[in-house]
mmCIF file of N, CA and C in Angstrom:
data_model
loop_
_atom_site.group_PDB
_atom_site.id
_atom_site.type_symbol
_atom_site.label_atom_id
_atom_site.label_comp_id
_atom_site.label_asym_id
_atom_site.label_seq_id
_atom_site.Cartn_x
_atom_site.Cartn_y
_atom_site.Cartn_z
ATOM 1 N N MET O 1 7.623 15.793 21.574
ATOM 2 C CA MET O 1 7.658 16.555 20.143
ATOM 3 C C MET O 1 8.850 17.629 20.318
ATOM 4 N N GLY O 2 9.481 17.801 19.228
ATOM 5 C CA GLY O 2 10.608 18.833 19.156
ATOM 6 C C GLY O 2 10.027 20.130 18.689
ATOM 7 N N THR O 3 10.899 21.112 18.624
ATOM 8 C CA THR O 3 10.331 22.420 18.152
ATOM 9 C C THR O 3 11.176 22.871 17.042
ATOM 10 N N VAL O 4 10.551 23.479 16.004
ATOM 11 C CA VAL O 4 11.172 23.965 14.804
ATOM 12 C C VAL O 4 11.489 25.554 14.999
ATOM 13 N N SER O 5 12.500 25.933 14.596
ATOM 14 C CA SER O 5 12.779 27.372 14.639
ATOM 15 C C SER O 5 11.725 28.015 13.823
ATOM 16 N N ASN O 6 11.369 29.289 14.393
ATOM 17 C CA ASN O 6 10.247 30.062 13.742
ATOM 18 C C ASN O 6 10.889 30.868 12.813
ATOM 19 N N ASN O 7 12.168 30.777 12.534
ATOM 20 C CA ASN O 7 12.885 31.711 11.605
ATOM 21 C C ASN O 7 13.454 30.867 10.473
ATOM 22 N N LEU O 8 12.686 30.113 9.739
ATOM 23 C CA LEU O 8 13.168 29.361 8.708
ATOM 24 C C LEU O 8 13.575 30.441 7.552
ATOM 25 N N GLU O 9 14.557 30.137 6.827
ATOM 26 C CA GLU O 9 15.123 31.039 5.854
ATOM 27 C C GLU O 9 15.207 30.521 4.587
ATOM 28 N N VAL O 10 14.920 31.394 3.543
ATOM 29 C CA VAL O 10 14.873 30.863 2.198
ATOM 30 C C VAL O 10 16.275 30.554 1.793
ATOM 31 N N ILE O 11 16.522 29.525 1.010
ATOM 32 C CA ILE O 11 17.801 29.135 0.451
ATOM 33 C C ILE O 11 17.541 29.249 -0.984
ATOM 34 N N ASP O 12 18.329 30.232 -1.655
ATOM 35 C CA ASP O 12 18.040 30.379 -3.121
ATOM 36 C C ASP O 12 19.239 29.876 -3.791
ATOM 37 N N GLY O 13 19.461 28.565 -3.736
ATOM 38 C CA GLY O 13 20.584 27.823 -4.352
ATOM 39 C C GLY O 13 21.594 27.330 -3.410
ATOM 40 N N PHE O 14 21.811 25.921 -3.605
ATOM 41 C CA PHE O 14 22.704 25.318 -2.767
ATOM 42 C C PHE O 14 24.108 25.353 -3.376
ATOM 43 N N LYS O 15 25.056 25.738 -2.583
ATOM 44 C CA LYS O 15 26.322 25.940 -3.004
ATOM 45 C C LYS O 15 27.186 24.613 -3.387
ATOM 46 N N SER O 16 26.613 23.636 -2.807
ATOM 47 C CA SER O 16 27.455 22.313 -3.133
ATOM 48 C C SER O 16 26.445 21.005 -2.855
ATOM 49 N N PRO O 17 26.790 19.875 -3.418
ATOM 50 C CA PRO O 17 26.080 18.771 -2.989
ATOM 51 C C PRO O 17 26.207 18.444 -1.445
ATOM 52 N N GLY O 18 27.334 18.761 -0.831
ATOM 53 C CA GLY O 18 27.387 18.561 0.610
ATOM 54 C C GLY O 18 26.433 19.451 1.356
ATOM 55 N N GLU O 19 26.311 20.625 0.927
ATOM 56 C CA GLU O 19 25.324 21.733 1.567
ATOM 57 C C GLU O 19 23.917 21.092 1.531
ATOM 58 N N LEU O 20 23.536 20.427 0.257
ATOM 59 C CA LEU O 20 22.230 20.015 0.151
ATOM 60 C C LEU O 20 22.151 18.680 1.063
ATOM 61 N N ASN O 21 23.088 17.811 1.266
ATOM 62 C CA ASN O 21 23.024 16.611 1.930
ATOM 63 C C ASN O 21 22.855 17.042 3.431
ATOM 64 N N ARG O 22 23.647 17.915 3.996
ATOM 65 C CA ARG O 22 23.498 18.371 5.375
ATOM 66 C C ARG O 22 22.102 19.065 5.508
ATOM 67 N N PHE O 23 21.654 19.785 4.575
ATOM 68 C CA PHE O 23 20.228 20.211 4.726
ATOM 69 C C PHE O 23 19.143 19.237 4.800
ATOM 70 N N GLU O 24 19.309 18.238 3.974
ATOM 71 C CA GLU O 24 18.335 17.038 3.892
ATOM 72 C C GLU O 24 18.368 16.300 5.311
ATOM 73 N N ARG O 25 19.530 16.183 5.760
ATOM 74 C CA ARG O 25 19.788 15.532 7.133
ATOM 75 C C ARG O 25 18.862 16.307 8.156
ATOM 76 N N TRP O 26 19.147 17.579 8.173
ATOM 77 C CA TRP O 26 18.420 18.474 9.099
ATOM 78 C C TRP O 26 16.874 18.164 8.997
ATOM 79 N N LEU O 27 16.567 18.352 7.740
ATOM 80 C CA LEU O 27 15.092 18.179 7.344
ATOM 81 C C LEU O 27 14.467 16.801 7.886
ATOM 82 N N GLN O 28 15.280 15.750 7.613
ATOM 83 C CA GLN O 28 14.783 14.524 8.115
ATOM 84 C C GLN O 28 14.765 14.476 9.659
ATOM 85 N N ARG O 29 15.592 15.112 10.346
ATOM 86 C CA ARG O 29 15.565 15.270 11.917
ATOM 87 C C ARG O 29 14.240 15.826 12.329
ATOM 88 N N GLU O 30 13.959 16.895 11.632
ATOM 89 C CA GLU O 30 12.676 17.667 11.929
ATOM 90 C C GLU O 30 11.493 16.689 11.733
ATOM 91 N N VAL O 31 11.330 16.006 10.692
ATOM 92 C CA VAL O 31 10.472 15.058 10.436
ATOM 93 C C VAL O 31 10.325 14.112 11.493
ATOM 94 N N ASP O 32 11.578 13.381 11.783
ATOM 95 C CA ASP O 32 11.557 12.465 12.876
ATOM 96 C C ASP O 32 11.174 12.884 14.261
ATOM 97 N N ALA O 33 11.487 14.240 14.507
ATOM 98 C CA ALA O 33 11.100 14.771 15.718
ATOM 99 C C ALA O 33 9.502 15.020 15.919
ATOM 100 N N GLY O 34 8.824 15.180 14.694
ATOM 101 C CA GLY O 34 7.572 15.285 14.667
ATOM 102 C C GLY O 34 7.146 16.842 14.446
ATOM 103 N N CYS O 35 8.355 17.676 14.021
ATOM 104 C CA CYS O 35 8.176 19.085 13.876
ATOM 105 C C CYS O 35 7.488 19.315 12.406
ATOM 106 N N ALA O 36 7.839 18.388 11.493
ATOM 107 C CA ALA O 36 7.461 18.618 10.153
ATOM 108 C C ALA O 36 6.739 17.300 9.709
ATOM 109 N N VAL O 37 6.007 17.408 8.678
ATOM 110 C CA VAL O 37 5.356 16.336 7.997
ATOM 111 C C VAL O 37 5.454 16.511 6.426
ATOM 112 N N GLU O 38 5.930 15.590 5.752
ATOM 113 C CA GLU O 38 5.964 15.643 4.254
ATOM 114 C C GLU O 38 4.568 15.515 3.765
ATOM 115 N N VAL O 39 4.286 16.492 2.821
ATOM 116 C CA VAL O 39 2.896 16.580 2.253
ATOM 117 C C VAL O 39 3.165 16.466 0.672
ATOM 118 N N ASP O 40 2.024 16.199 0.088
ATOM 119 C CA ASP O 40 2.065 16.130 -1.399
ATOM 120 C C ASP O 40 2.261 17.448 -2.019
ATOM 121 N N VAL O 41 3.042 17.399 -3.127
ATOM 122 C CA VAL O 41 3.248 18.677 -3.837
ATOM 123 C C VAL O 41 1.917 19.074 -4.690
ATOM 124 N N LYS O 42 1.649 20.289 -4.530
ATOM 125 C CA LYS O 42 0.315 20.730 -5.145
ATOM 126 C C LYS O 42 0.571 21.372 -6.473
ATOM 127 N N ASN O 43 1.661 22.201 -6.586
ATOM 128 C CA ASN O 43 2.092 22.712 -7.941
ATOM 129 C C ASN O 43 3.516 22.886 -7.943
ATOM 130 N N TYR O 44 4.096 22.677 -8.955
ATOM 131 C CA TYR O 44 5.571 22.602 -8.902
ATOM 132 C C TYR O 44 6.292 24.041 -9.107
ATOM 133 N N TYR O 45 7.411 24.302 -8.474
ATOM 134 C CA TYR O 45 7.992 25.503 -8.534
ATOM 135 C C TYR O 45 8.763 25.642 -9.895
ATOM 136 N N ALA O 46 9.585 24.583 -10.353
ATOM 137 C CA ALA O 46 10.342 24.644 -11.494
ATOM 138 C C ALA O 46 9.936 23.554 -12.544
ATOM 139 N N GLY O 47 8.712 22.985 -12.472
ATOM 140 C CA GLY O 47 8.259 22.015 -13.365
ATOM 141 C C GLY O 47 8.431 20.611 -12.834
ATOM 142 N N GLU O 48 7.694 19.761 -13.293
ATOM 143 C CA GLU O 48 7.545 18.265 -12.859
ATOM 144 C C GLU O 48 8.818 17.568 -12.989
ATOM 145 N N ASN O 49 9.649 17.955 -13.827
ATOM 146 C CA ASN O 49 10.887 17.268 -14.114
ATOM 147 C C ASN O 49 11.949 17.418 -12.918
ATOM 148 N N PHE O 50 11.749 18.383 -12.116
ATOM 149 C CA PHE O 50 12.662 18.557 -11.073
ATOM 150 C C PHE O 50 12.170 17.981 -9.723
ATOM 151 N N LYS O 51 13.072 17.164 -8.942
ATOM 152 C CA LYS O 51 12.676 16.613 -7.671
ATOM 153 C C LYS O 51 12.267 17.804 -6.752
ATOM 154 N N GLU O 52 10.996 17.658 -6.261
ATOM 155 C CA GLU O 52 10.440 18.628 -5.340
ATOM 156 C C GLU O 52 9.759 17.960 -4.318
ATOM 157 N N ARG O 53 9.967 18.331 -2.963
ATOM 158 C CA ARG O 53 9.351 17.876 -1.841
ATOM 159 C C ARG O 53 8.669 18.982 -1.014
ATOM 160 N N TRP O 54 7.453 18.751 -0.432
ATOM 161 C CA TRP O 54 6.951 19.884 0.409
ATOM 162 C C TRP O 54 6.746 19.271 1.869
ATOM 163 N N PHE O 55 6.905 20.272 2.813
ATOM 164 C CA PHE O 55 6.910 19.916 4.235
ATOM 165 C C PHE O 55 6.057 20.975 4.881
ATOM 166 N N TYR O 56 5.094 20.357 5.732
ATOM 167 C CA TYR O 56 4.274 21.265 6.667
ATOM 168 C C TYR O 56 5.027 21.219 8.056
ATOM 169 N N PHE O 57 5.180 22.566 8.485
ATOM 170 C CA PHE O 57 5.679 22.749 9.852
ATOM 171 C C PHE O 57 4.487 23.092 10.697
ATOM 172 N N LYS O 58 4.123 22.142 11.571
ATOM 173 C CA LYS O 58 3.031 22.289 12.396
ATOM 174 C C LYS O 58 3.051 23.419 13.372
ATOM 175 N N GLU O 59 4.119 23.845 13.999
ATOM 176 C CA GLU O 59 4.219 24.756 15.076
ATOM 177 C C GLU O 59 4.046 26.172 14.354
ATOM 178 N N ILE O 60 4.514 26.408 13.199
ATOM 179 C CA ILE O 60 4.411 27.731 12.552
ATOM 180 C C ILE O 60 3.235 27.763 11.458
ATOM 181 N N ASP O 61 2.558 26.547 11.310
ATOM 182 C CA ASP O 61 1.429 26.514 10.417
ATOM 183 C C ASP O 61 1.896 26.966 8.862
ATOM 184 N N SER O 62 2.987 26.403 8.450
ATOM 185 C CA SER O 62 3.523 26.940 7.085
ATOM 186 C C SER O 62 4.091 25.635 6.403
ATOM 187 N N VAL O 63 3.779 25.703 5.020
ATOM 188 C CA VAL O 63 4.422 24.650 4.233
ATOM 189 C C VAL O 63 5.683 25.350 3.394
ATOM 190 N N TRP O 64 6.747 24.468 3.386
ATOM 191 C CA TRP O 64 7.991 24.812 2.659
ATOM 192 C C TRP O 64 8.231 23.878 1.681
ATOM 193 N N ARG O 65 8.850 24.272 0.603
ATOM 194 C CA ARG O 65 9.202 23.262 -0.572
ATOM 195 C C ARG O 65 10.841 23.337 -0.650
ATOM 196 N N LEU O 66 11.148 22.113 -0.855
ATOM 197 C CA LEU O 66 12.480 21.806 -1.304
ATOM 198 C C LEU O 66 12.648 21.444 -2.735
ATOM 199 N N VAL O 67 13.338 22.230 -3.571
ATOM 200 C CA VAL O 67 13.524 21.805 -4.955
ATOM 201 C C VAL O 67 14.982 21.444 -5.165
ATOM 202 N N CYS O 68 15.196 20.239 -5.560
ATOM 203 C CA CYS O 68 16.647 19.784 -5.658
ATOM 204 C C CYS O 68 17.367 20.413 -6.867
ATOM 205 N N PRO O 69 18.697 20.618 -6.771
ATOM 206 C CA PRO O 69 19.348 21.114 -7.839
ATOM 207 C C PRO O 69 19.307 20.343 -9.125
ATOM 208 N N ASP O 70 19.290 20.905 -10.235
ATOM 209 C CA ASP O 70 19.436 20.149 -11.501
ATOM 210 C C ASP O 70 19.989 21.291 -12.540
ATOM 211 N N GLY O 71 21.373 21.185 -12.644
ATOM 212 C CA GLY O 71 22.155 22.141 -13.318
ATOM 213 C C GLY O 71 21.474 22.684 -14.675
ATOM 214 N N PRO O 72 21.480 23.892 -14.847
ATOM 215 C CA PRO O 72 22.184 25.007 -14.111
ATOM 216 C C PRO O 72 21.533 25.382 -12.942
ATOM 217 N N PHE O 73 20.307 24.986 -12.601
ATOM 218 C CA PHE O 73 19.469 25.344 -11.423
ATOM 219 C C PHE O 73 20.099 24.858 -10.195
ATOM 220 N N HIS O 74 20.410 25.687 -9.144
ATOM 221 C CA HIS O 74 20.939 25.242 -7.884
ATOM 222 C C HIS O 74 20.103 24.873 -6.835
ATOM 223 N N GLY O 75 18.786 24.747 -7.042
ATOM 224 C CA GLY O 75 17.886 24.326 -6.041
ATOM 225 C C GLY O 75 17.370 25.502 -5.352
ATOM 226 N N TYR O 76 16.339 25.081 -4.314
ATOM 227 C CA TYR O 76 15.612 26.273 -3.701
ATOM 228 C C TYR O 76 14.929 25.595 -2.496
ATOM 229 N N TRP O 77 14.921 26.419 -1.391
ATOM 230 C CA TRP O 77 14.085 25.983 -0.120
ATOM 231 C C TRP O 77 13.329 27.433 0.167
ATOM 232 N N GLY O 78 12.023 27.287 0.253
ATOM 233 C CA GLY O 78 11.260 28.459 0.658
ATOM 234 C C GLY O 78 9.827 28.129 0.924
ATOM 235 N N ALA O 79 9.108 29.034 1.481
ATOM 236 C CA ALA O 79 7.652 29.014 1.730
ATOM 237 C C ALA O 79 6.956 28.829 0.485
ATOM 238 N N VAL O 80 5.792 28.086 0.558
ATOM 239 C CA VAL O 80 4.950 27.858 -0.638
ATOM 240 C C VAL O 80 4.066 29.133 -0.588
#
């Protein structure tokens, strides 16, 4: 099993589609390594019309949400 960094940081808006793509690739590696598990969304950050995914990080016992950009909203990554 891999190790997730204990210092996950909030992303309050992705600067470009490329930044979001790089972030999603990192997130998938965390899932593949067993550091994170995707879980069901319990309540939406910006409404049900936005693509949102939640991830539980076992090592730090914390759930984080990824809300994908949908202009003019630039997306969000942060603890639930």
